PDB file of N, CA and C in Angstrom:
ATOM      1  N   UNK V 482      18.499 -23.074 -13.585  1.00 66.00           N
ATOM      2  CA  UNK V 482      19.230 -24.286 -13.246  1.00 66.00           C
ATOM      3  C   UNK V 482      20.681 -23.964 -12.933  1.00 66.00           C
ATOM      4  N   UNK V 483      21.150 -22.797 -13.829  1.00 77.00           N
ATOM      5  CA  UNK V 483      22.866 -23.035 -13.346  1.00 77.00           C
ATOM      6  C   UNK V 483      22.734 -21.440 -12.504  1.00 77.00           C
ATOM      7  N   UNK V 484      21.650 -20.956 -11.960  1.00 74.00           N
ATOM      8  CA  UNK V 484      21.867 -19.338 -11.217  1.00 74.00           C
ATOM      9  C   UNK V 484      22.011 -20.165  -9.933  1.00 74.00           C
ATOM     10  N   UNK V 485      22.969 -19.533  -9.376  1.00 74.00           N
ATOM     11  CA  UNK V 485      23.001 -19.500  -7.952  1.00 74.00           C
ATOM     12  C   UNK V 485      22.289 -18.754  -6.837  1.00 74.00           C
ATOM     13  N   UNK V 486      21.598 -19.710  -6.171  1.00 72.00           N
ATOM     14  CA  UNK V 486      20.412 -18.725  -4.567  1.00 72.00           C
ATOM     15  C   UNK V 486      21.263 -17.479  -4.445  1.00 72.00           C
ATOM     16  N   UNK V 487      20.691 -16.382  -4.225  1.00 67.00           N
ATOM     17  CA  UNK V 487      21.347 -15.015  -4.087  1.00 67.00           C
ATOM     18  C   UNK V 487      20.701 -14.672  -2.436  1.00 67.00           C
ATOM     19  N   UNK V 488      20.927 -14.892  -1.181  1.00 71.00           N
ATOM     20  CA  UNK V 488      20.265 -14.336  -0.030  1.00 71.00           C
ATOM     21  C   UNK V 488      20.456 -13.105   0.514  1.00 71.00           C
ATOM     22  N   UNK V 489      19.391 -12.634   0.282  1.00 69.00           N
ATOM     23  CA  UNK V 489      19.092 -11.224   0.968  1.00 69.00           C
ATOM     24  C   UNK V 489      19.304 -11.075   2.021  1.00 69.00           C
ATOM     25  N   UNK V 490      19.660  -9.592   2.961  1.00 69.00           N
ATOM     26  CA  UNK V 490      19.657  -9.732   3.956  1.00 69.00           C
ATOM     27  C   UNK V 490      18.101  -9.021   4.434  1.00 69.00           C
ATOM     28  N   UNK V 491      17.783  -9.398   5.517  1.00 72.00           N
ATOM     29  CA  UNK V 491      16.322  -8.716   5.420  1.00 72.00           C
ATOM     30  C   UNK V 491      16.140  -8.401   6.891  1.00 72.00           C
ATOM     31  N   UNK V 492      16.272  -6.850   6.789  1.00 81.00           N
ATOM     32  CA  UNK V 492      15.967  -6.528   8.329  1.00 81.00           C
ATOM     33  C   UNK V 492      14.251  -6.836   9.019  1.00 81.00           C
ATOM     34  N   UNK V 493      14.185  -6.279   9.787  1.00 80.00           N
ATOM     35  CA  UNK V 493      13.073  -6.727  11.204  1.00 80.00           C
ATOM     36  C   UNK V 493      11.792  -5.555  10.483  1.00 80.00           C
ATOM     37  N   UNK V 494      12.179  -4.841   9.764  1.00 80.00           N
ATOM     38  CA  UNK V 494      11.105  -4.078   9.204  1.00 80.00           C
ATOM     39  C   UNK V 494      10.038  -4.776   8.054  1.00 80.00           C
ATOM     40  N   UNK V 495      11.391  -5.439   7.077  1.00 80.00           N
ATOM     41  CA  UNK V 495      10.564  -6.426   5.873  1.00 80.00           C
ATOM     42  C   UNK V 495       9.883  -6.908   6.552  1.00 80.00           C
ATOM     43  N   UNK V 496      10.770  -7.710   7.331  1.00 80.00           N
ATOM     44  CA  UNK V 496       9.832  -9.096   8.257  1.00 80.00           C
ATOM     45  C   UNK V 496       8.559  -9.142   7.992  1.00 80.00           C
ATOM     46  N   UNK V 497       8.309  -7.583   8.786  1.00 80.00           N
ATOM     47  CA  UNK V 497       7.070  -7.755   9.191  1.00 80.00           C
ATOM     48  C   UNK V 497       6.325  -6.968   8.172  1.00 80.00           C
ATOM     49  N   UNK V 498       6.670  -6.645   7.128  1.00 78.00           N
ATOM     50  CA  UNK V 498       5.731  -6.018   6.356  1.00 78.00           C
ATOM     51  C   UNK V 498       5.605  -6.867   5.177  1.00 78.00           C
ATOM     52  N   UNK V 499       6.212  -8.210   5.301  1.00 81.00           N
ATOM     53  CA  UNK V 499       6.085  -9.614   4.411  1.00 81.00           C
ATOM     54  C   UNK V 499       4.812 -10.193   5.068  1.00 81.00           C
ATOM     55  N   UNK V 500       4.952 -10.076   6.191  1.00 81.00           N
ATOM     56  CA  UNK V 500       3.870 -11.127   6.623  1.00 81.00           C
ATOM     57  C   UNK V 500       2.577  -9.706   6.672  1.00 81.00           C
ATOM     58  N   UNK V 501       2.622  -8.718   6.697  1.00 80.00           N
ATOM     59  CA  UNK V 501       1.547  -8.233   6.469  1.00 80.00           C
ATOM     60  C   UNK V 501       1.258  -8.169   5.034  1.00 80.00           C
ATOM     61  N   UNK V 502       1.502  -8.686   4.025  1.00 84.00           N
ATOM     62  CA  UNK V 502       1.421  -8.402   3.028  1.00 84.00           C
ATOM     63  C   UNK V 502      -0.132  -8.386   2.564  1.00 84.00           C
ATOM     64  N   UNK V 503      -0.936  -9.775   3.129  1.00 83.00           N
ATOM     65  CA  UNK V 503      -2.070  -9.863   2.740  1.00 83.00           C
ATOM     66  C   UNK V 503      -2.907  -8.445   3.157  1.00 83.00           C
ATOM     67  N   UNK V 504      -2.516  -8.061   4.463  1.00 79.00           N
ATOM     68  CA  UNK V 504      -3.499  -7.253   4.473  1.00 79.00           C
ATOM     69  C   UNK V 504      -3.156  -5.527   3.270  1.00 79.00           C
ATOM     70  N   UNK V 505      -1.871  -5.246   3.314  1.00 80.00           N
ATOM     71  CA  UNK V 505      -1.329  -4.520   1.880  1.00 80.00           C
ATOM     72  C   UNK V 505      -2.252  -4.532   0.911  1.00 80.00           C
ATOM     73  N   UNK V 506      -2.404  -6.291   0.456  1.00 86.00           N
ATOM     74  CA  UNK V 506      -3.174  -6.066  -0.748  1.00 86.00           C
ATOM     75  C   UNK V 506      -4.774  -5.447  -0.866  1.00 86.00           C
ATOM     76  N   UNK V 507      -5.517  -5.916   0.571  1.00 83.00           N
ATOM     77  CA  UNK V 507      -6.392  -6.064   0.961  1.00 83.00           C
ATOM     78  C   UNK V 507      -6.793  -3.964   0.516  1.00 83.00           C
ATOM     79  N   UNK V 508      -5.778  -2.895   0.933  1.00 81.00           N
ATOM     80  CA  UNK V 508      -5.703  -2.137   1.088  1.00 81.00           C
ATOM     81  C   UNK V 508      -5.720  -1.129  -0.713  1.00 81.00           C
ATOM     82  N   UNK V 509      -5.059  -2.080  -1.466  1.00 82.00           N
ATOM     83  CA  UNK V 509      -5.263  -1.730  -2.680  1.00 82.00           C
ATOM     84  C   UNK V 509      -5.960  -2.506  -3.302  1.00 82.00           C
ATOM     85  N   UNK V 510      -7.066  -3.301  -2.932  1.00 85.00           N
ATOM     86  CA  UNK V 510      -7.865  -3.926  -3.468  1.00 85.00           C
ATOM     87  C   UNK V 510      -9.277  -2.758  -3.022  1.00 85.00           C
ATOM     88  N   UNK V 511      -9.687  -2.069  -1.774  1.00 82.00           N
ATOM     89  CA  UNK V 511     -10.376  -1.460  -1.452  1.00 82.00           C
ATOM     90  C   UNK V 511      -9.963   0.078  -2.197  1.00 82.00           C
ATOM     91  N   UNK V 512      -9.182   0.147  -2.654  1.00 83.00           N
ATOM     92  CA  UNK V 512      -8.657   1.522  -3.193  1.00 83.00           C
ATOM     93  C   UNK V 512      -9.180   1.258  -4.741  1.00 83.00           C
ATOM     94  N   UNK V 513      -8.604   0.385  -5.721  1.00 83.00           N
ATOM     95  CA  UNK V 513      -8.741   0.073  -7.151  1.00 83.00           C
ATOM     96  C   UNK V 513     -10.798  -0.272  -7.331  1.00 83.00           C
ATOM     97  N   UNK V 514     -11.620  -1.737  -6.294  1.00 82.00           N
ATOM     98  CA  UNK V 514     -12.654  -1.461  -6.403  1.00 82.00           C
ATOM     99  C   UNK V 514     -13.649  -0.474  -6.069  1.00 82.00           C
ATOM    100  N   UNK V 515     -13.377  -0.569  -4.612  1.00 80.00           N
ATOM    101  CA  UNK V 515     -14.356   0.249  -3.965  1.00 80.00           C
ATOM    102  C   UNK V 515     -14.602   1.943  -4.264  1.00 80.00           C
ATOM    103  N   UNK V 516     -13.120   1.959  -4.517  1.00 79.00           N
ATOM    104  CA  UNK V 516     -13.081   4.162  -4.902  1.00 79.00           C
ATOM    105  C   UNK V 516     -12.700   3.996  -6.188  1.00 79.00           C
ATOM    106  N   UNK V 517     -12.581   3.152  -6.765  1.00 79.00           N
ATOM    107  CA  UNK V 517     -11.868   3.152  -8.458  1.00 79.00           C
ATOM    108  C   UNK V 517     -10.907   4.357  -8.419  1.00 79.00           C
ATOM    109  N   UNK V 518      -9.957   3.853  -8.172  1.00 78.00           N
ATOM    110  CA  UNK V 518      -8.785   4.531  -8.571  1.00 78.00           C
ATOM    111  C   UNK V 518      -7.738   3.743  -9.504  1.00 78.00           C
ATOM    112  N   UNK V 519      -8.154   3.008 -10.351  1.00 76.00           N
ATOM    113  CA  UNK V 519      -7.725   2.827 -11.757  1.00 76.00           C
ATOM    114  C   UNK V 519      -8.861   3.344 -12.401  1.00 76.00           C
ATOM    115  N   UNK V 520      -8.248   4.365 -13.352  1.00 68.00           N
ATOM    116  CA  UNK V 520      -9.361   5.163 -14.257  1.00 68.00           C
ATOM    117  C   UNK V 520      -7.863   5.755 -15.590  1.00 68.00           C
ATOM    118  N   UNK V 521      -8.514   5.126 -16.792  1.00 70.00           N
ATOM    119  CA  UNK V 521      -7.388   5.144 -17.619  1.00 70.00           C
ATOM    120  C   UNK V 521      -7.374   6.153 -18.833  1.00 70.00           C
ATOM    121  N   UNK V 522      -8.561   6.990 -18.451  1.00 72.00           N
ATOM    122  CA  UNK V 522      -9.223   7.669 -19.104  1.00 72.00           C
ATOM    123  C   UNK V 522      -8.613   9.566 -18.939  1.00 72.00           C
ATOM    124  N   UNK V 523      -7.159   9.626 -18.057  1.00 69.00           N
ATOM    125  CA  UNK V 523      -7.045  11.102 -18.083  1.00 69.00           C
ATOM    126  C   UNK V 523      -6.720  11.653 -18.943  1.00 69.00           C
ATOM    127  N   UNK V 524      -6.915  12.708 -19.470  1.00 81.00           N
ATOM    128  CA  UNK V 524      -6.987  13.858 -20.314  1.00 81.00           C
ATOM    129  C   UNK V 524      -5.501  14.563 -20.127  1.00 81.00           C
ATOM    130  N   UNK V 525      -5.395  14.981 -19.244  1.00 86.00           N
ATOM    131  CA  UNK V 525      -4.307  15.957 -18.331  1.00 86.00           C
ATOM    132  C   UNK V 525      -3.761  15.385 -17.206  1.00 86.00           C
ATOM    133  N   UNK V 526      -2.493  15.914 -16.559  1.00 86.00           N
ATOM    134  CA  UNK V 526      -1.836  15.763 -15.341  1.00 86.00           C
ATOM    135  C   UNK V 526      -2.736  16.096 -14.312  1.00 86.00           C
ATOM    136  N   UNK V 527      -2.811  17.109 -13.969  1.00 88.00           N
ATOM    137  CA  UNK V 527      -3.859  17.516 -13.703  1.00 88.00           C
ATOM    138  C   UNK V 527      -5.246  17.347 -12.866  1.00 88.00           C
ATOM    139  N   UNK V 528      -5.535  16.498 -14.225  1.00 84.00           N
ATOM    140  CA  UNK V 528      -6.876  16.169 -14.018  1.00 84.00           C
ATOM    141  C   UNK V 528      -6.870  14.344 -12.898  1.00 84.00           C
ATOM    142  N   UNK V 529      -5.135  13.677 -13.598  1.00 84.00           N
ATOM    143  CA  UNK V 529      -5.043  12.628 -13.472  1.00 84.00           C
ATOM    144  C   UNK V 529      -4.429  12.758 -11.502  1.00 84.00           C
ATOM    145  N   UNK V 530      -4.377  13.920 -11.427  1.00 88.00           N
ATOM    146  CA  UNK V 530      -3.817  14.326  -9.722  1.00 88.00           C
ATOM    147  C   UNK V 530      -4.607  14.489  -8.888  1.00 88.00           C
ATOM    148  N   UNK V 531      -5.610  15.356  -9.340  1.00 87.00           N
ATOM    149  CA  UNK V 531      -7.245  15.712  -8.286  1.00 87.00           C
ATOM    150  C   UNK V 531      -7.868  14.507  -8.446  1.00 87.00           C
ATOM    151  N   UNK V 532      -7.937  13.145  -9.647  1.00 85.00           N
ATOM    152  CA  UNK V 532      -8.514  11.997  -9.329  1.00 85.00           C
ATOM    153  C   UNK V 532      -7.983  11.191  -8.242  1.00 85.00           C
ATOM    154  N   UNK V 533      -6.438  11.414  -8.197  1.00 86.00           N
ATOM    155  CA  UNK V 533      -5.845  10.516  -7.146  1.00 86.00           C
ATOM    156  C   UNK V 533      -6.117  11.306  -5.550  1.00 86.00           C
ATOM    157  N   UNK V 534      -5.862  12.763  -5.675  1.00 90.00           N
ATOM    158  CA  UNK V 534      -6.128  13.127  -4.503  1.00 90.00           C
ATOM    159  C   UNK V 534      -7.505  13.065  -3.544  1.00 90.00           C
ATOM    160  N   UNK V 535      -8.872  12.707  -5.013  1.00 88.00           N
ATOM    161  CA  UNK V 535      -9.666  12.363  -4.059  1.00 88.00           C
ATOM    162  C   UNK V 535     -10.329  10.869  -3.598  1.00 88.00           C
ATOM    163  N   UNK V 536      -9.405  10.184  -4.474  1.00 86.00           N
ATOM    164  CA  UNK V 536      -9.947   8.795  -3.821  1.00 86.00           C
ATOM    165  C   UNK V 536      -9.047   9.001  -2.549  1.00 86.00           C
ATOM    166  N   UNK V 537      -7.698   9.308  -2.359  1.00 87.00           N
ATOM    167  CA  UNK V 537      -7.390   8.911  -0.924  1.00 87.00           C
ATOM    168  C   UNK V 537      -7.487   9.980  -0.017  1.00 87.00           C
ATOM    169  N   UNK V 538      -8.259  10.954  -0.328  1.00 89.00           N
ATOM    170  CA  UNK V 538      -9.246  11.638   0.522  1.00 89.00           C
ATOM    171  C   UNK V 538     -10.459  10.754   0.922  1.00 89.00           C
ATOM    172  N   UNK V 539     -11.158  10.250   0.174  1.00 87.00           N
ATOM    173  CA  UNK V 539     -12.333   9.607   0.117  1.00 87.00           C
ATOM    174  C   UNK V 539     -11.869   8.223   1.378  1.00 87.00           C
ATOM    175  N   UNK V 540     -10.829   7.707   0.854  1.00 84.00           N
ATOM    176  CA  UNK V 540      -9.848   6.576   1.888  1.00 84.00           C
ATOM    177  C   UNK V 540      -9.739   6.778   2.721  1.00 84.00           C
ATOM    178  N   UNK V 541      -9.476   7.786   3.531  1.00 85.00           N
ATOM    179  CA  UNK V 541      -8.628   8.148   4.729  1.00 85.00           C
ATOM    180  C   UNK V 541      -9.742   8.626   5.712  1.00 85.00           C
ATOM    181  N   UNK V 542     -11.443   9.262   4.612  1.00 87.00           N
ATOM    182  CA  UNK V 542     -13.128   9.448   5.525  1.00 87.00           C
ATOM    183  C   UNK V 542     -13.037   8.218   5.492  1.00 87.00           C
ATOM    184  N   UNK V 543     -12.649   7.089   4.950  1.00 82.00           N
ATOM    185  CA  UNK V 543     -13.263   5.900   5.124  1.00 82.00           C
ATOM    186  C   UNK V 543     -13.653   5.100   6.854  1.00 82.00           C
ATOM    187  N   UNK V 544     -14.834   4.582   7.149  1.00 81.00           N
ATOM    188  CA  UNK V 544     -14.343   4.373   8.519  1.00 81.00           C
ATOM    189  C   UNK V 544     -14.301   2.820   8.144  1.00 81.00           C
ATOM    190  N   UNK V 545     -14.136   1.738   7.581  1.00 77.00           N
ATOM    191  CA  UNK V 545     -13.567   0.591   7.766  1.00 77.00           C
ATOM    192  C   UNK V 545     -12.367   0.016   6.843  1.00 77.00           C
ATOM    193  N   UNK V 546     -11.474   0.945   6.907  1.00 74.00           N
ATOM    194  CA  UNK V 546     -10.328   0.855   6.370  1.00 74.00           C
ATOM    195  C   UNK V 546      -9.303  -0.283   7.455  1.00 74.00           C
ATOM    196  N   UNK V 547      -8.310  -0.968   6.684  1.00 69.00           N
ATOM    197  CA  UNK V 547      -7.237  -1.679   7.126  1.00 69.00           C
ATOM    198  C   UNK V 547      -6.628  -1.151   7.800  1.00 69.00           C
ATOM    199  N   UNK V 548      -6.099  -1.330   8.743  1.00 64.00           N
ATOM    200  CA  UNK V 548      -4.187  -0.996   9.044  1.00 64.00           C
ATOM    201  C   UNK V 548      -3.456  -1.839   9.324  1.00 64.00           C
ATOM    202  N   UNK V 549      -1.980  -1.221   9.562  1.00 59.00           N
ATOM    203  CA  UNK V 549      -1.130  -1.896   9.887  1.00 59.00           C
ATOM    204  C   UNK V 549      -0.376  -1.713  10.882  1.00 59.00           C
ATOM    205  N   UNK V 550      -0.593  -2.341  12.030  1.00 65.00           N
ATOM    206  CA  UNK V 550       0.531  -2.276  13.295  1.00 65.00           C
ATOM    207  C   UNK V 550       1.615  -2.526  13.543  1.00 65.00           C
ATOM    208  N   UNK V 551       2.900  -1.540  13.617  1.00 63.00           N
ATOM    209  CA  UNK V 551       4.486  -1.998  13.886  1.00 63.00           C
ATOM    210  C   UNK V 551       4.432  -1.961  15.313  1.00 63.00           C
ATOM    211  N   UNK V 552       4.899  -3.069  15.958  1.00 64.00           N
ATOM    212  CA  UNK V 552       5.274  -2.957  16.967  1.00 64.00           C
ATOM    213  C   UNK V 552       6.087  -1.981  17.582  1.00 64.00           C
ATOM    214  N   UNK V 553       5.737  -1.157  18.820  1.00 56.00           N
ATOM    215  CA  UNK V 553       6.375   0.194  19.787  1.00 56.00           C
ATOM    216  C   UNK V 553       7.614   0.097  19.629  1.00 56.00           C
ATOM    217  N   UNK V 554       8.302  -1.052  19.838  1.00 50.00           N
ATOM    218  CA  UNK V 554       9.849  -1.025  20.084  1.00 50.00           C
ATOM    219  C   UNK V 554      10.715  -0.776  18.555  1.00 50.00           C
ATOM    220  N   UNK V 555       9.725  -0.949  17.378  1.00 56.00           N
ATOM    221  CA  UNK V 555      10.365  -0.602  16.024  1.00 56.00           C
ATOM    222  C   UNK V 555       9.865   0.989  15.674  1.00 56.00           C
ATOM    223  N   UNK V 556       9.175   1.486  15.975  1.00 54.00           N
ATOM    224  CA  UNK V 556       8.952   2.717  16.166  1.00 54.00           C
ATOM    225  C   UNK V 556       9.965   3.863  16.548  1.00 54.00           C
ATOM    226  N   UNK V 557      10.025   3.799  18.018  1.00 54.00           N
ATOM    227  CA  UNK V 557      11.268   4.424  18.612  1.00 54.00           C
ATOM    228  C   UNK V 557      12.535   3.492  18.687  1.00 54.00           C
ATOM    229  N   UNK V 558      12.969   4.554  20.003  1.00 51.00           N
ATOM    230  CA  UNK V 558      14.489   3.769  20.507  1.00 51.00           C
ATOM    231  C   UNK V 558      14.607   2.711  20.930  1.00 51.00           C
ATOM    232  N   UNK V 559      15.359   1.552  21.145  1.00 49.00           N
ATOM    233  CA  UNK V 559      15.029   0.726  21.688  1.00 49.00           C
ATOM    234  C   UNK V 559      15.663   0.064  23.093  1.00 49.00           C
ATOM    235  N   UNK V 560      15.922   1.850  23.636  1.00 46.00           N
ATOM    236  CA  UNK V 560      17.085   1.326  24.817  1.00 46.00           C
ATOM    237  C   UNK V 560      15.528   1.198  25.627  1.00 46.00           C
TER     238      UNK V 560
END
């Protein structure tokens, strides 16, 4: 009640990675169910590194995975 609005400034990159957000989640929702990569059970570093390295191995064979498209002109230069 007595904080004052604080406005961000928010470049052209957030923008658009606000409004992609749903699909973001969509992306760690297929990561946590589908490959279970929450597993709370490590032993070791280790052990807790080769689990992560092969779900997003397993992610990346995936062939109906999400993405996300930035538009060309945010990519490069923009002369």
């Amino acid at each position: 009640k007595n904080m004052k609005s604080l406005s961000l400034p928010a470049t052209v990159i957030d923008v658009i990675l606000h409004k992609k957000r749903s699909l973001i989640e969509s992306v760690f929702n297929v990561l946590k169910n589908k490959l279970q990569l929450v597993h709370t059970r490590h032993r070791s570093i280790p052990n807790f590194i080769g689990h992560l390295l092969s779900v997003l191995l397993s992610y990346q064979l995936a062939d109906d995975k999400p993405s996300v498209h930035i538009p060309y002109m945010l990519q490069g230069d923009c002369a």
